[in-house]
Short mmCIF file of C-alpha atoms in Angstrom, two decimals:
data_model
loop_
_atom_site.label_atom_id
_atom_site.label_comp_id
_atom_site.label_asym_id
_atom_site.label_seq_id
_atom_site.Cartn_x
_atom_site.Cartn_y
_atom_site.Cartn_z
CA UNK A 1145 -57.75 -43.41 0.47
CA UNK A 1146 -60.63 -41.58 -1.21
CA UNK A 1147 -63.80 -42.64 -3.02
CA UNK A 1148 -62.67 -41.02 -6.29
CA UNK A 1149 -61.16 -42.72 -9.34
CA UNK A 1150 -57.37 -42.41 -9.52
CA UNK A 1151 -55.70 -41.53 -12.81
CA UNK A 1152 -51.99 -41.11 -13.60
CA UNK A 1153 -51.60 -38.68 -16.49
CA UNK A 1154 -48.44 -38.38 -18.60
CA UNK A 1155 -47.45 -37.12 -22.02
CA UNK A 1156 -48.79 -34.44 -24.30
CA UNK A 1157 -50.44 -34.35 -27.67
CA UNK A 1158 -53.77 -34.18 -29.44
CA UNK A 1159 -54.46 -37.89 -28.91
CA UNK A 1160 -55.58 -39.32 -25.57
CA UNK A 1161 -54.83 -42.98 -24.76
CA UNK A 1162 -56.72 -44.53 -21.83
CA UNK A 1163 -55.00 -47.53 -20.22
CA UNK A 1164 -56.96 -50.00 -18.07
CA UNK A 1165 -55.10 -52.70 -16.11
CA UNK A 1166 -56.22 -56.24 -15.37
CA UNK A 1167 -57.61 -57.78 -12.19
CA UNK A 1168 -55.38 -57.42 -9.13
CA UNK A 1169 -53.08 -54.84 -10.71
CA UNK A 1170 -52.93 -51.03 -10.82
CA UNK A 1171 -51.96 -48.16 -13.12
CA UNK A 1172 -48.23 -48.67 -12.56
CA UNK A 1173 -48.12 -51.92 -14.59
CA UNK A 1174 -48.22 -49.71 -17.71
CA UNK A 1175 -44.99 -47.85 -16.88
CA UNK A 1176 -42.86 -49.45 -19.65
CA UNK A 1177 -45.63 -49.04 -22.23
CA UNK A 1178 -46.23 -45.42 -21.18
CA UNK A 1179 -42.51 -44.70 -21.57
CA UNK A 1180 -42.94 -45.41 -25.30
CA UNK A 1181 -46.36 -43.75 -25.75
CA UNK A 1182 -46.04 -40.58 -23.63
CA UNK A 1183 -43.74 -38.72 -26.06
CA UNK A 1184 -46.42 -39.19 -28.73
CA UNK A 1185 -49.72 -38.77 -26.89
CA UNK A 1186 -51.45 -37.95 -23.63
CA UNK A 1187 -51.82 -41.13 -21.56
CA UNK A 1188 -54.35 -41.70 -18.78
CA UNK A 1189 -53.59 -44.84 -16.73
CA UNK A 1190 -56.34 -45.62 -14.22
CA UNK A 1191 -56.62 -47.60 -11.04
CA UNK A 1192 -59.90 -49.41 -11.64
CA UNK A 1193 -62.51 -49.36 -8.86
CA UNK A 1194 -61.48 -51.62 -5.99
CA UNK A 1195 -57.80 -51.45 -6.91
CA UNK A 1196 -54.88 -49.36 -5.65
CA UNK A 1197 -55.75 -45.72 -5.12
CA UNK A 1198 -59.33 -46.37 -6.30
CA UNK A 1199 -59.88 -49.00 -3.61
CA UNK A 1200 -62.80 -47.22 -1.96
CA UNK A 1201 -64.70 -46.34 -5.14
CA UNK A 1202 -68.42 -47.02 -4.46
CA UNK A 1203 -69.78 -50.30 -5.84
CA UNK A 1204 -66.37 -51.54 -6.96
CA UNK A 1205 -66.31 -54.93 -8.61
CA UNK A 1206 -68.57 -55.21 -11.69
CA UNK A 1207 -67.03 -54.26 -15.04
CA UNK A 1208 -70.03 -52.06 -15.88
CA UNK A 1209 -69.42 -49.96 -12.75
CA UNK A 1210 -65.80 -49.49 -13.82
CA UNK A 1211 -66.78 -48.64 -17.40
CA UNK A 1212 -69.21 -45.92 -16.35
CA UNK A 1213 -66.75 -44.59 -13.76
CA UNK A 1214 -63.99 -44.08 -16.32
CA UNK A 1215 -66.39 -42.57 -18.86
CA UNK A 1216 -67.57 -40.09 -16.21
CA UNK A 1217 -64.06 -39.09 -15.15
CA UNK A 1218 -63.33 -35.42 -15.93
CA UNK A 1219 -60.05 -36.30 -17.67
CA UNK A 1220 -61.94 -38.52 -20.15
CA UNK A 1221 -64.85 -36.09 -20.52
CA UNK A 1222 -62.39 -33.33 -21.47
CA UNK A 1223 -61.02 -35.39 -24.38
CA UNK A 1224 -62.97 -35.18 -27.62
CA UNK A 1225 -62.28 -38.85 -28.37
CA UNK A 1226 -60.15 -41.48 -26.65
CA UNK A 1227 -58.08 -44.48 -27.71
CA UNK A 1228 -58.96 -47.30 -25.33
CA UNK A 1229 -56.51 -50.00 -24.23
CA UNK A 1230 -57.46 -52.70 -21.73
CA UNK A 1231 -55.84 -55.86 -20.37
CA UNK A 1232 -57.84 -58.84 -19.07
CA UNK A 1233 -60.58 -57.41 -16.80
CA UNK A 1234 -59.59 -53.98 -18.12
CA UNK A 1235 -60.27 -55.31 -21.61
CA UNK A 1236 -63.83 -56.16 -20.61
CA UNK A 1237 -64.19 -52.67 -19.11
CA UNK A 1238 -62.82 -51.05 -22.29
CA UNK A 1239 -65.20 -53.07 -24.48
CA UNK A 1240 -68.20 -52.04 -22.38
CA UNK A 1241 -67.08 -48.39 -22.58
CA UNK A 1242 -66.97 -48.67 -26.38
CA UNK A 1243 -70.47 -50.16 -26.41
CA UNK A 1244 -71.86 -47.51 -24.04
CA UNK A 1245 -70.36 -44.49 -25.84
CA UNK A 1246 -69.06 -45.65 -29.26
CA UNK A 1247 -68.80 -42.10 -30.60
CA UNK A 1248 -66.31 -41.29 -27.83
CA UNK A 1249 -63.93 -44.14 -28.71
CA UNK A 1250 -61.46 -43.66 -31.57
CA UNK A 1251 -59.87 -47.13 -31.29
CA UNK A 1252 -60.05 -50.23 -29.13
CA UNK A 1253 -56.96 -52.33 -28.30
CA UNK A 1254 -57.65 -55.38 -26.14
CA UNK A 1255 -54.98 -57.53 -24.50
CA UNK A 1256 -56.36 -60.98 -23.57
CA UNK A 1257 -59.68 -59.32 -22.69
CA UNK A 1258 -62.17 -60.68 -20.20
CA UNK A 1259 -65.72 -61.40 -21.27
CA UNK A 1260 -64.93 -62.91 -24.68
CA UNK A 1261 -65.71 -66.50 -23.70
CA UNK A 1262 -67.00 -68.37 -20.65
CA UNK A 1263 -63.74 -70.21 -19.89
CA UNK A 1264 -61.59 -68.72 -17.13
CA UNK A 1265 -58.97 -70.16 -14.78
CA UNK A 1266 -60.93 -69.46 -11.62
CA UNK A 1267 -58.66 -71.34 -9.20
CA UNK A 1268 -55.56 -69.45 -10.35
CA UNK A 1269 -57.28 -66.05 -10.18
CA UNK A 1270 -58.64 -66.76 -6.70
CA UNK A 1271 -55.19 -67.87 -5.58
CA UNK A 1272 -53.73 -64.67 -7.05
CA UNK A 1273 -56.39 -62.56 -5.31
CA UNK A 1274 -55.51 -64.04 -1.91
CA UNK A 1275 -51.72 -63.87 -2.37
CA UNK A 1276 -50.33 -61.57 0.32
CA UNK A 1277 -46.65 -62.52 0.53
CA UNK A 1278 -44.06 -61.74 -2.12
CA UNK A 1279 -43.11 -65.40 -2.89
CA UNK A 1280 -46.76 -66.31 -3.48
CA UNK A 1281 -47.33 -63.24 -5.67
CA UNK A 1282 -44.26 -64.20 -7.72
CA UNK A 1283 -45.51 -67.78 -8.01
CA UNK A 1284 -48.90 -66.57 -9.28
CA UNK A 1285 -47.31 -64.21 -11.81
CA UNK A 1286 -45.11 -67.06 -13.04
CA UNK A 1287 -48.15 -69.33 -13.38
CA UNK A 1288 -49.94 -66.65 -15.45
CA UNK A 1289 -46.95 -66.02 -17.74
CA UNK A 1290 -45.81 -67.96 -20.77
CA UNK A 1291 -43.09 -70.61 -20.70
CA UNK A 1292 -39.67 -69.06 -20.36
CA UNK A 1293 -41.04 -65.69 -19.22
CA UNK A 1294 -39.82 -65.06 -15.67
CA UNK A 1295 -42.16 -62.85 -13.63
CA UNK A 1296 -41.10 -59.22 -13.32
CA UNK A 1297 -39.70 -58.71 -9.83
CA UNK A 1298 -40.54 -54.99 -9.94
CA UNK A 1299 -44.17 -55.75 -10.70
CA UNK A 1300 -44.32 -58.28 -7.87
CA UNK A 1301 -42.94 -55.74 -5.38
CA UNK A 1302 -45.44 -53.13 -6.59
CA UNK A 1303 -48.36 -55.56 -6.19
CA UNK A 1304 -47.09 -56.58 -2.75
CA UNK A 1305 -47.02 -52.96 -1.65
CA UNK A 1306 -50.51 -52.37 -3.04
CA UNK A 1307 -51.90 -55.38 -1.13
CA UNK A 1308 -50.47 -54.04 2.13
CA UNK A 1309 -53.10 -51.28 2.12
CA UNK A 1310 -55.93 -51.92 4.60
CA UNK A 1311 -58.87 -53.62 2.90
CA UNK A 1312 -57.16 -54.28 -0.45
CA UNK A 1313 -56.70 -58.03 -0.09
CA UNK A 1314 -60.28 -58.51 1.11
CA UNK A 1315 -61.62 -56.51 -1.84
CA UNK A 1316 -59.60 -58.56 -4.35
CA UNK A 1317 -60.87 -61.82 -2.84
CA UNK A 1318 -64.44 -60.48 -3.06
CA UNK A 1319 -64.07 -59.41 -6.72
CA UNK A 1320 -62.39 -62.67 -7.73
CA UNK A 1321 -65.14 -64.71 -6.12
CA UNK A 1322 -67.84 -62.83 -8.02
CA UNK A 1323 -65.89 -62.80 -11.28
CA UNK A 1324 -65.11 -66.54 -11.37
CA UNK A 1325 -68.28 -68.00 -9.90
CA UNK A 1326 -68.54 -71.69 -10.92
CA UNK A 1327 -65.24 -71.15 -12.75
CA UNK A 1328 -67.04 -69.37 -15.58
CA UNK A 1329 -67.18 -65.70 -16.52
CA UNK A 1330 -69.85 -63.51 -18.05
CA UNK A 1331 -69.67 -63.12 -21.84
CA UNK A 1332 -70.20 -60.02 -23.97
CA UNK A 1333 -72.48 -61.14 -26.85
CA UNK A 1334 -70.75 -61.34 -30.23
CA UNK A 1335 -73.61 -59.48 -31.94
CA UNK A 1336 -72.86 -56.48 -29.71
CA UNK A 1337 -69.19 -56.55 -30.74
CA UNK A 1338 -70.27 -56.48 -34.38
CA UNK A 1339 -71.89 -53.06 -33.84
CA UNK A 1340 -68.51 -51.44 -33.09
CA UNK A 1341 -67.05 -49.53 -36.03
CA UNK A 1342 -63.84 -48.12 -34.51
CA UNK A 1343 -60.51 -49.88 -35.27
CA UNK A 1344 -60.46 -52.89 -32.94
CA UNK A 1345 -57.64 -55.29 -32.19
CA UNK A 1346 -57.43 -58.30 -29.88
CA UNK A 1347 -53.98 -59.45 -28.77
CA UNK A 1348 -53.56 -62.86 -27.14
CA UNK A 1349 -50.65 -64.90 -25.87
CA UNK A 1350 -50.63 -68.31 -27.53
CA UNK A 1351 -49.99 -69.96 -24.13
CA UNK A 1352 -52.43 -67.94 -22.01
CA UNK A 1353 -53.25 -70.06 -18.92
CA UNK A 1354 -55.98 -67.69 -17.65
CA UNK A 1355 -58.15 -66.94 -20.69
CA UNK A 1356 -57.60 -69.33 -23.64
CA UNK A 1357 -56.51 -67.73 -26.90
CA UNK A 1358 -59.29 -69.64 -28.68
CA UNK A 1359 -61.65 -66.95 -27.37
CA UNK A 1360 -60.38 -64.81 -30.27
CA UNK A 1361 -61.34 -67.41 -32.89
CA UNK A 1362 -64.82 -66.21 -33.81
CA UNK A 1363 -64.56 -62.46 -33.36
CA UNK A 1364 -66.32 -60.22 -35.90
CA UNK A 1365 -64.32 -59.91 -39.17
CA UNK A 1366 -63.33 -56.27 -38.56
CA UNK A 1367 -61.46 -57.21 -35.37
CA UNK A 1368 -57.75 -57.62 -36.09
CA UNK A 1369 -56.26 -60.48 -34.06
CA UNK A 1370 -52.59 -60.72 -33.09
CA UNK A 1371 -51.27 -63.88 -31.42
CA UNK A 1372 -48.04 -63.49 -29.45
CA UNK A 1373 -46.19 -66.80 -29.69
CA UNK A 1374 -45.04 -68.39 -26.42
CA UNK A 1375 -46.56 -65.54 -24.38
CA UNK A 1376 -48.96 -66.08 -21.52
CA UNK A 1377 -51.56 -63.83 -19.93
CA UNK A 1378 -49.21 -61.13 -18.60
CA UNK A 1379 -48.66 -59.42 -21.95
CA UNK A 1380 -47.82 -55.99 -20.50
CA UNK A 1381 -44.90 -57.43 -18.53
CA UNK A 1382 -43.90 -60.13 -21.04
CA UNK A 1383 -43.79 -57.93 -24.15
CA UNK A 1384 -44.12 -54.20 -23.27
CA UNK A 1385 -42.38 -52.93 -26.41
CA UNK A 1386 -44.57 -55.10 -28.65
CA UNK A 1387 -47.68 -53.97 -26.81
CA UNK A 1388 -46.70 -50.32 -27.30
CA UNK A 1389 -46.11 -50.88 -31.04
CA UNK A 1390 -49.47 -52.64 -31.42
CA UNK A 1391 -51.24 -49.77 -29.67
CA UNK A 1392 -49.53 -47.26 -31.97
CA UNK A 1393 -50.48 -49.28 -35.04
CA UNK A 1394 -54.11 -49.62 -34.02
CA UNK A 1395 -54.64 -45.94 -33.18
CA UNK A 1396 -53.39 -45.06 -36.67
CA UNK A 1397 -55.92 -47.30 -38.42
CA UNK A 1398 -59.10 -45.94 -39.93
CA UNK A 1399 -62.56 -46.85 -38.74
CA UNK A 1400 -64.49 -49.24 -40.93
CA UNK A 1401 -67.17 -47.55 -43.07
CA UNK A 1402 -70.68 -47.81 -41.72
CA UNK A 1403 -72.89 -49.75 -44.10
CA UNK A 1404 -75.94 -47.76 -45.24
CA UNK A 1405 -79.25 -49.29 -44.28
CA UNK A 1406 -81.32 -50.66 -47.12
CA UNK A 1407 -84.46 -48.66 -47.81
CA UNK A 1408 -87.62 -50.45 -46.80
CA UNK A 1409 -89.87 -51.54 -49.61
CA UNK A 1410 -92.78 -49.24 -50.14
#
């Protein structure tokens, strides 16, 4: 393990798509989505600080640390502009990146993002953080998925292998405890979201048991909202082809025009 930020790069092209996983996951959850995107663009799938091959990144835990870490990564700095995609905690990280360096972000696609409302299923996330055995990991994935969506066995095995690394389980328990204190989460102010001019889309499963889909109800008007019927929180595993199509559609949209400021009265 090293203290650097791990990034899996695939694909070629003039566009760069940055993929940020949710809490307790790693870059490999994007594999089915990347299979669709890589022939069309360069993809950068990260292990966020405190996860996977970025386990020992200094200060891992807060979303702002992760946002600044990804923005400072040489692979991102080398790209003129990036298309940001984030799921759950990765959605909060992506949103903060867009707020920190809006000129760097060409589009923002958020899958059930964290930080869009105070409600969060703290008990389930803490249970998921502490899950060390495959049956418990599968049970948590099933609880986070929509009705009729069986958990992906391959994802469960990958998460089980990741949690076998020394210190990983303890770090996840630490992050979950801080993230779900009093079973509430920190909220990104709506007036800050309204300052973003890049194409922005929020995608939510209608039966999300972790972050309620009602958190998309009062987003700024320029945010496109897509509800996935009968889907839960695990959108990448439940609907990878749909997620890939939504990303493609959003990166092809144009930014909203910036309104000119009214001249002050003399």
